[in-house]
């Protein structure tokens, strides 16, 4: 239904440095697609949370970045893929404040509030794929450098 | 007959014997190669000694028969020296492949000496020995390459550490008031450094107020928020009150959507507001500068 606007890029998630690179690439792609500053900030923050989950809980993986287009609107789909332990109880994992480690437990639930669509596809013992889709709202992105 | 690339134990032994016997001559020839000459600059003798150490190591490796093994124990005695040589060449602007080329250049002088050992240099046995020498020096080249890669990684790690320090200056703004302008990615390693240098500064400056300015932090996610909260809590234990400033509107909205509660932390829009707050808390009142167009007294 939503035609890809450009081919999918794969970025590895295997270290803290990779996380920084993924955030930068998503920010750049979102800017190019016309995402406004606030939406961009939200999407990049969700990216940071999900990519870190892929790294910390999933033991590393990759993200697939696909620019989309539906009519005149541009969007971005991000799939965070790992082959880690998977999530046994998804409702619990999506609960504010639930963490199996020492986190705040706000990554997954918070990310869902930051984007328009978030789908978790997890198979215990096989891995987790979290896919977010966000469409640029009608407002044009503010130009940087001009006031 | 053995295959072309197989060096028989006998040939390896013979090569080892040759290297032991001719170490002085080989060292004398190598000492003038840039690889040694430009690294061991105190005297030519120093370069010759360094060459001998490498010849001895090669002889040892040859005698052990592990001509193609970069981890052969024979190399251990010169590994550090080789890495120092490679590092010096790298500092002089040579790329790893250029350094590898210089190591490859050591073969010719040694091969010429080896050839002179045989009555008929074209005999099969002479060929076998020459081939063994080529294999051995190829391995030496790999050993050097490996040290350059390792020292490259060590250099990056060192620069990263230096960057950590440079990127987190703690500034004394006023009596009792310190500030840290945070810039860039706040990963766990940097957060740790920030916390440590801030706590140190609090003790050193007897600070009662510490301002963390996050204007330069591009993304505040739950981990960054957690680091901030931990830093604030630690500062509190040291008797200092923390103020977080520089939270941009987009970041403020994002933090709220994420569900992070910064309610226990004093926040101010800008660094100046944070400073005014800290001064005000100490009874120092800052009157705003006369606005443009105000009537002069
Ligand atoms: N990719 C994943 N693979 C396996 N388990 C996951 C994955 N992502 C999330 N989880 C599980 O879901 C829980 C909740 O995730 P969430 O991101 O909300 O919190 P957290 O990562 O523990 O802490 P933080 O607030 O620092 O992100 C995690 O503690 C973990 O048990
Ligand atoms: Mg998380």
Short mmCIF file of C-alpha atoms and ligand atoms in Angstrom, two decimals:
data_model
loop_
_atom_site.label_atom_id
_atom_site.label_comp_id
_atom_site.label_asym_id
_atom_site.label_seq_id
_atom_site.Cartn_x
_atom_site.Cartn_y
_atom_site.Cartn_z
CA UNK A 1 0.00 0.00 0.00
CA UNK A 2 2.68 2.48 1.05
CA UNK A 3 5.24 2.47 -1.67
CA UNK A 4 8.82 2.68 -0.48
CA UNK A 5 10.21 6.02 -1.50
CA UNK A 6 13.78 4.86 -1.42
CA UNK A 7 15.49 1.53 -0.86
CA UNK A 8 15.85 0.19 2.68
CA UNK A 9 19.15 0.76 4.43
CA UNK A 10 20.51 -1.61 7.06
CA UNK A 11 22.51 -0.24 9.97
CA UNK A 12 24.23 -2.50 12.49
CA UNK A 13 23.48 -2.20 16.21
CA UNK A 14 26.39 -3.71 18.08
CA UNK A 15 27.88 -1.01 20.26
CA UNK A 16 27.30 2.37 21.90
CA UNK A 17 29.00 3.98 18.92
CA UNK A 18 26.50 2.26 16.60
CA UNK A 19 23.64 3.72 18.65
CA UNK A 20 24.96 7.24 18.09
CA UNK A 21 25.33 6.54 14.36
CA UNK A 22 21.78 5.13 14.09
CA UNK A 23 20.35 8.21 15.86
CA UNK A 24 22.25 10.51 13.51
CA UNK A 25 21.13 8.64 10.40
CA UNK A 26 17.48 8.57 11.47
CA UNK A 27 17.59 12.28 12.30
CA UNK A 28 19.08 13.06 8.92
CA UNK A 29 16.59 10.88 7.01
CA UNK A 30 13.64 12.35 8.92
CA UNK A 31 14.85 15.89 8.21
CA UNK A 32 15.22 15.10 4.51
CA UNK A 33 11.67 13.70 4.44
CA UNK A 34 10.30 16.93 5.90
CA UNK A 35 9.67 15.94 9.53
CA UNK A 36 9.30 18.96 11.82
CA UNK A 37 11.68 19.58 14.71
CA UNK A 38 9.43 18.23 17.43
CA UNK A 39 8.39 15.12 15.53
CA UNK A 40 12.00 14.53 14.57
CA UNK A 41 13.11 14.79 18.18
CA UNK A 42 10.41 12.33 19.25
CA UNK A 43 11.28 9.85 16.51
CA UNK A 44 15.00 10.02 17.24
CA UNK A 45 14.34 9.52 20.96
CA UNK A 46 12.13 6.48 20.22
CA UNK A 47 14.93 5.22 17.96
CA UNK A 48 17.41 5.61 20.77
CA UNK A 49 15.21 3.59 23.14
CA UNK A 50 14.45 0.79 20.69
CA UNK A 51 18.00 0.52 19.36
CA UNK A 52 19.30 0.32 22.92
CA UNK A 53 16.80 -2.46 23.70
CA UNK A 54 18.06 -4.31 20.61
CA UNK A 55 21.60 -3.91 21.92
CA UNK A 56 21.06 -4.50 25.64
CA UNK A 57 18.19 -7.00 25.76
CA UNK A 58 18.49 -8.53 22.29
CA UNK A 59 22.28 -8.82 22.36
CA UNK A 60 22.69 -6.72 19.23
CA UNK A 61 21.11 -6.76 15.78
CA UNK A 62 20.32 -4.20 13.14
CA UNK A 63 17.81 -1.57 12.08
CA UNK A 64 16.14 -1.34 8.68
CA UNK A 65 15.37 2.21 7.62
CA UNK A 66 12.76 2.63 4.88
CA UNK A 67 11.49 6.01 3.64
CA UNK A 68 7.81 5.74 2.58
CA UNK A 69 5.36 7.71 0.51
CA UNK A 70 1.57 7.71 0.43
CA UNK A 71 0.17 10.35 -1.87
CA UNK A 72 1.87 13.59 -0.96
CA UNK A 73 2.91 12.51 2.50
CA UNK A 74 6.32 11.11 3.32
CA UNK A 75 6.90 8.68 6.12
CA UNK A 76 9.60 6.58 7.68
CA UNK A 77 9.54 2.96 8.77
CA UNK A 78 12.15 1.63 11.16
CA UNK A 79 12.46 -2.06 12.03
CA UNK A 80 14.70 -2.97 14.96
CA UNK A 81 15.65 -6.61 14.57
CA UNK A 82 17.46 -8.93 16.95
CA UNK A 83 17.79 -12.68 17.40
CA UNK A 84 17.86 -12.49 21.18
CA UNK A 85 15.74 -14.12 23.88
CA UNK A 86 12.48 -12.50 22.77
CA UNK A 87 9.82 -11.03 25.03
CA UNK A 88 7.73 -13.58 26.95
CA UNK A 89 5.08 -11.28 28.36
CA UNK A 90 4.50 -8.42 25.98
CA UNK A 91 1.84 -6.70 28.10
CA UNK A 92 4.21 -6.64 31.02
CA UNK A 93 7.09 -5.34 28.89
CA UNK A 94 4.85 -2.56 27.61
CA UNK A 95 3.94 -1.48 31.15
CA UNK A 96 5.36 1.84 32.33
CA UNK A 97 8.10 1.18 34.84
CA UNK A 98 8.57 -2.52 34.13
CA UNK A 99 12.19 -3.45 33.63
CA UNK A 100 14.01 -6.76 33.78
CA UNK A 101 17.27 -4.87 34.25
CA UNK A 102 18.19 -1.68 36.05
CA UNK A 103 16.44 0.69 33.66
CA UNK A 104 13.53 3.03 34.23
CA UNK A 105 11.29 0.67 32.27
CA UNK A 106 10.08 3.50 30.08
CA UNK A 107 11.83 2.64 26.82
CA UNK A 108 9.24 0.49 25.11
CA UNK A 109 6.10 2.09 26.52
CA UNK A 110 7.56 5.58 26.09
CA UNK A 111 8.59 4.92 22.49
CA UNK A 112 5.02 3.86 21.69
CA UNK A 113 3.79 7.29 22.85
CA UNK A 114 6.41 9.08 20.76
CA UNK A 115 5.45 7.66 17.37
CA UNK A 116 2.24 7.08 15.42
CA UNK A 117 2.54 3.31 15.19
CA UNK A 118 4.64 0.76 17.06
CA UNK A 119 4.31 -2.99 16.54
CA UNK A 120 6.22 -5.60 18.50
CA UNK A 121 6.73 -8.97 16.89
CA UNK A 122 8.51 -11.25 19.30
CA UNK A 123 9.00 -14.97 19.49
CA UNK A 124 10.43 -16.24 22.78
CA UNK A 125 13.75 -17.90 22.14
CA UNK A 126 13.96 -16.60 18.59
CA UNK A 127 14.18 -12.84 18.71
CA UNK A 128 12.33 -9.56 18.58
CA UNK A 129 11.41 -7.15 15.82
CA UNK A 130 9.97 -3.78 16.77
CA UNK A 131 8.63 -1.75 13.85
CA UNK A 132 7.68 1.91 14.09
CA UNK A 133 6.06 3.96 11.38
CA UNK A 134 5.76 7.71 11.44
CA UNK A 135 4.34 10.11 8.85
CA UNK A 136 5.50 13.66 8.46
CA UNK A 137 2.71 15.94 9.61
CA UNK A 138 1.50 18.56 7.11
CA UNK A 139 3.61 21.33 8.57
CA UNK A 140 6.83 21.96 6.70
CA UNK A 141 10.03 21.46 8.61
CA UNK A 142 11.42 24.73 9.95
CA UNK A 143 14.52 25.77 8.14
CA UNK A 144 17.61 25.73 10.26
CA UNK A 145 19.82 28.76 10.22
CA UNK A 146 17.06 31.29 9.49
CA UNK A 147 15.01 32.98 12.14
CA UNK B 1 59.14 -33.93 -3.68
CA UNK B 2 57.37 -31.53 -1.38
CA UNK B 3 54.87 -29.04 -2.76
CA UNK B 4 56.08 -25.66 -3.80
CA UNK B 5 54.94 -23.80 -0.72
CA UNK B 6 55.84 -26.46 1.78
CA UNK B 7 59.07 -25.80 3.55
CA UNK B 8 60.57 -29.04 4.85
CA UNK B 9 61.86 -29.12 8.45
CA UNK B 10 65.38 -29.64 7.13
CA UNK B 11 65.25 -26.52 5.00
CA UNK B 12 63.77 -24.54 7.89
CA UNK B 13 66.63 -25.71 10.11
CA UNK B 14 69.16 -24.77 7.49
CA UNK B 15 67.66 -21.30 7.13
CA UNK B 16 67.79 -20.90 10.90
CA UNK B 17 71.45 -21.88 10.88
CA UNK B 18 72.19 -19.39 8.10
CA UNK B 19 70.49 -16.55 10.00
CA UNK B 20 72.45 -17.35 13.16
CA UNK B 21 75.72 -17.50 11.29
CA UNK B 22 75.22 -14.36 9.23
CA UNK B 23 73.40 -12.21 11.80
CA UNK B 24 76.20 -9.64 11.85
CA UNK B 25 76.24 -9.18 8.05
CA UNK B 26 72.47 -9.08 7.75
CA UNK B 27 72.21 -6.59 10.60
CA UNK B 28 74.83 -4.35 9.00
CA UNK B 29 72.83 -4.23 5.78
CA UNK B 30 69.46 -3.73 7.40
CA UNK B 31 70.72 -0.96 9.65
CA UNK B 32 70.76 1.45 6.72
CA UNK B 33 67.15 0.74 5.77
CA UNK B 34 64.79 3.60 6.64
CA UNK B 35 62.74 1.28 8.82
CA UNK B 36 65.64 1.00 11.28
CA UNK B 37 67.69 4.11 10.52
CA UNK B 38 64.89 6.58 11.15
CA UNK B 39 63.66 4.83 14.29
CA UNK B 40 66.93 4.15 16.09
CA UNK B 41 68.50 7.54 15.78
CA UNK B 42 70.92 7.65 18.69
CA UNK B 43 73.70 5.92 16.75
CA UNK B 44 74.17 3.45 13.95
CA UNK B 45 75.21 0.87 16.52
CA UNK B 46 71.82 1.18 18.12
CA UNK B 47 70.17 0.43 14.78
CA UNK B 48 72.49 -2.55 14.26
CA UNK B 49 71.57 -3.93 17.66
CA UNK B 50 67.89 -3.60 16.84
CA UNK B 51 68.47 -5.43 13.55
CA UNK B 52 70.30 -8.24 15.34
CA UNK B 53 67.37 -8.70 17.68
CA UNK B 54 65.09 -9.17 14.67
CA UNK B 55 67.52 -11.58 12.96
CA UNK B 56 67.78 -13.61 16.17
CA UNK B 57 64.01 -13.79 16.42
CA UNK B 58 63.75 -14.94 12.80
CA UNK B 59 66.45 -17.57 13.38
CA UNK B 60 64.53 -18.80 16.39
CA UNK B 61 61.28 -19.02 14.45
CA UNK B 62 63.01 -20.82 11.56
CA UNK B 63 64.57 -23.38 13.88
CA UNK B 64 61.20 -24.04 15.49
CA UNK B 65 59.84 -24.78 12.00
CA UNK B 66 56.87 -22.41 12.41
CA UNK B 67 57.76 -20.22 9.44
CA UNK B 68 54.19 -19.22 8.68
CA UNK B 69 52.98 -18.75 12.24
CA UNK B 70 52.68 -15.11 13.31
CA UNK B 71 52.19 -16.31 16.88
CA UNK B 72 55.40 -18.32 16.94
CA UNK B 73 57.08 -17.74 20.33
CA UNK B 74 60.28 -16.71 18.54
CA UNK B 75 58.65 -13.39 17.63
CA UNK B 76 57.79 -12.54 21.23
CA UNK B 77 61.19 -11.02 21.99
CA UNK B 78 60.82 -8.41 19.22
CA UNK B 79 57.09 -7.79 19.15
CA UNK B 80 57.38 -4.67 21.29
CA UNK B 81 60.32 -3.35 19.29
CA UNK B 82 58.47 -3.97 16.01
CA UNK B 83 55.39 -2.19 17.26
CA UNK B 84 57.52 0.78 18.35
CA UNK B 85 59.13 0.87 14.90
CA UNK B 86 55.77 0.70 13.15
CA UNK B 87 54.36 3.40 15.43
CA UNK B 88 57.31 5.71 14.75
CA UNK B 89 56.91 5.25 11.00
CA UNK B 90 53.17 5.87 11.32
CA UNK B 91 53.85 9.10 13.22
CA UNK B 92 56.18 10.14 10.43
CA UNK B 93 53.18 9.92 8.13
CA UNK B 94 53.63 6.49 6.58
CA UNK B 95 50.54 4.37 5.97
CA UNK B 96 50.41 0.78 7.28
CA UNK B 97 50.86 -0.55 3.74
CA UNK B 98 53.94 1.63 3.22
CA UNK B 99 55.40 0.29 6.46
CA UNK B 100 54.59 -3.24 5.28
CA UNK B 101 56.43 -2.43 2.05
CA UNK B 102 59.48 -1.37 4.06
CA UNK B 103 59.45 -4.67 5.91
CA UNK B 104 59.18 -6.51 2.59
CA UNK B 105 62.26 -4.55 1.47
CA UNK B 106 64.35 -6.37 4.11
CA UNK B 107 64.16 -9.58 2.10
CA UNK B 108 66.47 -8.58 -0.72
CA UNK B 109 69.69 -7.92 1.27
CA UNK B 110 69.21 -11.14 3.23
CA UNK B 111 68.39 -13.12 0.08
CA UNK B 112 71.59 -11.89 -1.60
CA UNK B 113 73.65 -13.13 1.34
CA UNK B 114 71.82 -16.44 1.31
CA UNK B 115 72.44 -16.92 -2.38
CA UNK B 116 76.16 -16.40 -1.87
CA UNK B 117 76.17 -19.44 0.42
CA UNK B 118 75.56 -21.81 -2.46
CA UNK B 119 78.01 -22.91 -5.13
CA UNK B 120 75.16 -23.24 -7.59
CA UNK B 121 72.43 -20.72 -6.68
CA UNK B 122 70.18 -22.28 -9.29
CA UNK B 123 70.17 -25.71 -7.70
CA UNK B 124 66.87 -26.92 -6.34
CA UNK B 125 68.09 -26.87 -2.78
CA UNK B 126 69.17 -23.23 -3.04
CA UNK B 127 65.72 -22.42 -4.36
CA UNK B 128 64.08 -24.19 -1.46
CA UNK B 129 66.11 -22.11 1.03
CA UNK B 130 65.32 -18.86 -0.79
CA UNK B 131 61.65 -19.74 -0.73
CA UNK B 132 61.81 -20.46 3.00
CA UNK B 133 63.34 -17.01 3.58
CA UNK B 134 60.57 -15.40 1.53
CA UNK B 135 57.92 -17.19 3.57
CA UNK B 136 59.57 -16.21 6.84
CA UNK B 137 59.83 -12.52 5.92
CA UNK B 138 56.23 -12.58 4.72
CA UNK B 139 55.30 -13.73 8.21
CA UNK B 140 57.42 -10.96 9.74
CA UNK B 141 55.49 -8.49 7.63
CA UNK B 142 52.22 -9.83 9.02
CA UNK B 143 53.56 -9.58 12.56
CA UNK B 144 54.40 -5.91 11.97
CA UNK B 145 51.02 -5.30 10.34
CA UNK B 146 49.33 -6.78 13.37
CA UNK B 147 51.19 -4.49 15.73
CA UNK B 148 50.23 -1.46 13.64
CA UNK B 149 46.58 -2.45 13.77
CA UNK B 150 46.80 -2.95 17.51
CA UNK B 151 48.59 0.33 18.08
CA UNK B 152 45.99 2.04 15.85
CA UNK B 153 43.25 0.73 18.08
CA UNK B 154 45.17 1.72 21.18
CA UNK B 155 45.55 5.22 19.73
CA UNK B 156 41.82 5.51 19.06
CA UNK B 157 41.03 4.31 22.57
CA UNK B 158 43.47 6.87 23.98
CA UNK B 159 42.02 9.69 21.90
CA UNK B 160 38.56 8.66 23.01
CA UNK B 161 39.65 8.91 26.62
CA UNK B 162 41.20 12.30 26.05
CA UNK B 163 38.03 13.45 24.37
CA UNK B 164 36.07 12.33 27.41
CA UNK B 165 38.09 14.66 29.56
CA UNK B 166 38.12 17.57 27.16
CA UNK B 167 34.40 17.34 26.62
CA UNK B 168 33.45 17.79 30.26
CA UNK B 169 34.96 20.92 31.74
CA UNK B 170 33.56 22.01 35.05
CA UNK B 171 33.43 25.79 35.25
CA UNK B 172 33.33 27.85 38.39
CA UNK B 173 30.73 30.54 37.72
CA UNK B 174 30.66 32.24 41.11
CA UNK B 175 31.63 31.59 44.67
CA UNK B 176 29.88 28.28 45.54
CA UNK B 177 28.52 27.80 42.02
CA UNK B 178 29.90 25.42 39.40
CA UNK B 179 28.52 24.51 35.98
CA UNK B 180 29.05 21.74 33.41
CA UNK B 181 27.99 22.45 29.86
CA UNK B 182 27.21 19.02 28.46
CA UNK B 183 27.86 18.60 24.75
CA UNK B 184 27.20 15.64 22.49
CA UNK B 185 26.17 12.10 23.23
CA UNK B 186 25.79 11.26 26.89
CA UNK B 187 26.65 7.57 26.76
CA UNK B 188 27.39 5.64 29.92
CA UNK B 189 31.13 6.25 29.80
CA UNK B 190 30.74 10.01 29.42
CA UNK B 191 28.04 10.21 32.06
CA UNK B 192 30.41 8.53 34.46
CA UNK B 193 33.13 11.08 33.71
CA UNK B 194 30.67 13.95 34.04
CA UNK B 195 29.52 12.73 37.40
CA UNK B 196 33.04 12.19 38.68
CA UNK B 197 34.38 15.54 37.55
CA UNK B 198 31.32 17.34 38.87
CA UNK B 199 31.56 15.70 42.30
CA UNK B 200 35.26 16.48 42.39
CA UNK B 201 34.61 20.11 41.54
CA UNK B 202 31.90 20.33 44.19
CA UNK B 203 34.41 19.27 46.83
CA UNK B 204 37.25 21.33 45.43
CA UNK B 205 35.27 24.55 44.97
CA UNK B 206 33.11 23.95 48.04
CA UNK B 207 30.19 24.43 45.69
CA UNK B 208 26.66 24.52 47.02
CA UNK B 209 25.07 24.82 43.58
CA UNK B 210 25.87 22.80 40.48
CA UNK B 211 24.37 23.61 37.10
CA UNK B 212 24.09 20.91 34.44
CA UNK B 213 23.44 22.58 31.11
CA UNK B 214 22.12 20.21 28.44
CA UNK B 215 21.75 22.71 25.59
CA UNK B 216 24.34 20.73 23.61
CA UNK B 217 22.83 17.28 24.18
CA UNK B 218 20.92 16.28 21.03
CA UNK B 219 18.85 13.43 22.48
CA UNK B 220 17.48 12.96 25.99
CA UNK B 221 16.16 9.42 26.27
CA UNK B 222 15.41 7.38 29.37
CA UNK B 223 19.05 6.42 29.84
CA UNK B 224 20.28 10.03 29.66
CA UNK B 225 17.48 11.05 32.03
CA UNK B 226 18.51 8.32 34.41
CA UNK B 227 22.12 9.50 34.31
CA UNK B 228 21.01 13.04 35.02
CA UNK B 229 18.93 11.93 37.98
CA UNK B 230 21.77 9.86 39.39
CA UNK B 231 24.16 12.78 39.07
CA UNK B 232 21.70 15.08 40.81
CA UNK B 233 21.22 12.57 43.61
CA UNK B 234 24.97 12.10 44.06
CA UNK B 235 25.55 15.86 44.14
CA UNK B 236 22.82 16.16 46.75
CA UNK B 237 24.66 13.68 48.93
CA UNK B 238 27.69 15.93 48.68
CA UNK B 239 25.61 18.81 49.95
CA UNK B 240 25.15 20.55 46.61
CA UNK B 241 21.91 21.46 44.91
CA UNK B 242 21.70 20.71 41.18
CA UNK B 243 19.92 22.73 38.56
CA UNK B 244 19.40 21.35 35.05
CA UNK B 245 19.25 24.04 32.40
CA UNK B 246 19.03 24.19 28.63
CA UNK B 247 16.02 21.92 28.13
CA UNK B 248 14.76 22.93 24.68
CA UNK B 249 11.00 22.87 23.94
CA UNK B 250 11.18 19.81 21.67
CA UNK B 251 13.14 17.94 24.32
CA UNK B 252 10.73 19.00 27.06
CA UNK B 253 7.78 17.59 25.09
CA UNK B 254 9.65 14.38 24.37
CA UNK B 255 10.55 13.85 28.02
CA UNK B 256 6.90 14.26 29.00
CA UNK B 257 5.72 11.76 26.34
CA UNK B 258 8.37 9.28 27.37
CA UNK B 259 6.89 9.42 30.86
CA UNK B 260 10.01 10.56 32.64
CA UNK B 261 9.32 12.45 35.86
CA UNK B 262 11.91 15.15 36.42
CA UNK B 263 9.65 16.70 39.05
CA UNK B 264 12.20 16.35 41.82
CA UNK B 265 14.84 18.23 39.84
CA UNK B 266 15.09 22.00 39.67
CA UNK B 267 15.09 23.00 36.01
CA UNK B 268 15.53 26.34 34.30
CA UNK B 269 15.24 27.23 30.63
CA UNK B 270 18.69 28.72 30.19
CA UNK B 271 22.06 28.78 31.90
CA UNK B 272 21.58 32.44 32.86
CA UNK B 273 18.26 31.63 34.55
CA UNK B 274 19.92 28.81 36.45
CA UNK B 275 22.71 31.12 37.60
CA UNK B 276 20.21 33.78 38.66
CA UNK B 277 18.33 31.15 40.63
CA UNK B 278 21.48 29.92 42.39
CA UNK B 279 22.53 33.48 43.23
CA UNK B 280 19.04 34.31 44.44
CA UNK B 281 19.06 31.30 46.73
CA UNK B 282 22.18 32.73 48.37
CA UNK B 283 20.56 36.12 48.84
CA UNK B 284 22.39 37.75 45.97
CA UNK B 285 19.90 39.67 43.88
CA UNK B 286 20.75 40.27 40.25
CA UNK B 287 18.89 43.13 38.70
CA UNK B 288 18.31 42.73 34.99
CA UNK B 289 20.37 44.99 32.78
CA UNK B 290 18.51 48.04 31.56
CA UNK B 291 16.52 47.06 28.53
CA UNK B 292 17.25 48.73 25.23
CA UNK B 293 15.43 52.01 25.05
CA UNK B 294 15.13 52.34 28.82
CA UNK B 295 15.50 55.86 30.15
CA UNK B 296 19.03 56.42 31.36
CA UNK B 297 19.39 57.75 34.88
N1 LIG C 1 14.60 -6.43 22.04
C1 LIG C 1 14.25 -7.00 23.23
N2 LIG C 1 14.56 -8.30 23.46
C2 LIG C 1 14.20 -8.87 24.65
N3 LIG C 1 13.58 -8.25 25.66
C3 LIG C 1 13.24 -6.94 25.47
C4 LIG C 1 13.57 -6.25 24.25
N4 LIG C 1 13.10 -5.01 24.36
C5 LIG C 1 12.52 -4.91 25.58
N5 LIG C 1 12.61 -6.07 26.26
C6 LIG C 1 12.08 -6.36 27.61
O1 LIG C 1 11.12 -5.38 27.93
C7 LIG C 1 11.45 -4.73 29.14
C8 LIG C 1 10.97 -3.28 29.09
O2 LIG C 1 11.74 -2.54 28.13
P1 LIG C 1 11.96 -1.01 28.34
O3 LIG C 1 12.77 -0.47 27.22
O4 LIG C 1 10.62 -0.40 28.52
O5 LIG C 1 12.73 -0.91 29.70
P2 LIG C 1 14.27 -1.13 30.01
O6 LIG C 1 15.02 -1.30 28.74
O7 LIG C 1 14.40 -2.25 30.99
O8 LIG C 1 14.68 0.24 30.71
P3 LIG C 1 14.85 1.68 30.03
O9 LIG C 1 13.80 2.54 30.61
O10 LIG C 1 16.21 2.13 30.39
O11 LIG C 1 14.67 1.48 28.56
C9 LIG C 1 12.93 -4.87 29.27
O12 LIG C 1 13.38 -4.77 30.61
C10 LIG C 1 13.14 -6.26 28.68
O13 LIG C 1 12.91 -7.24 29.64
MG1 LIG C 2 14.95 0.06 27.18
#
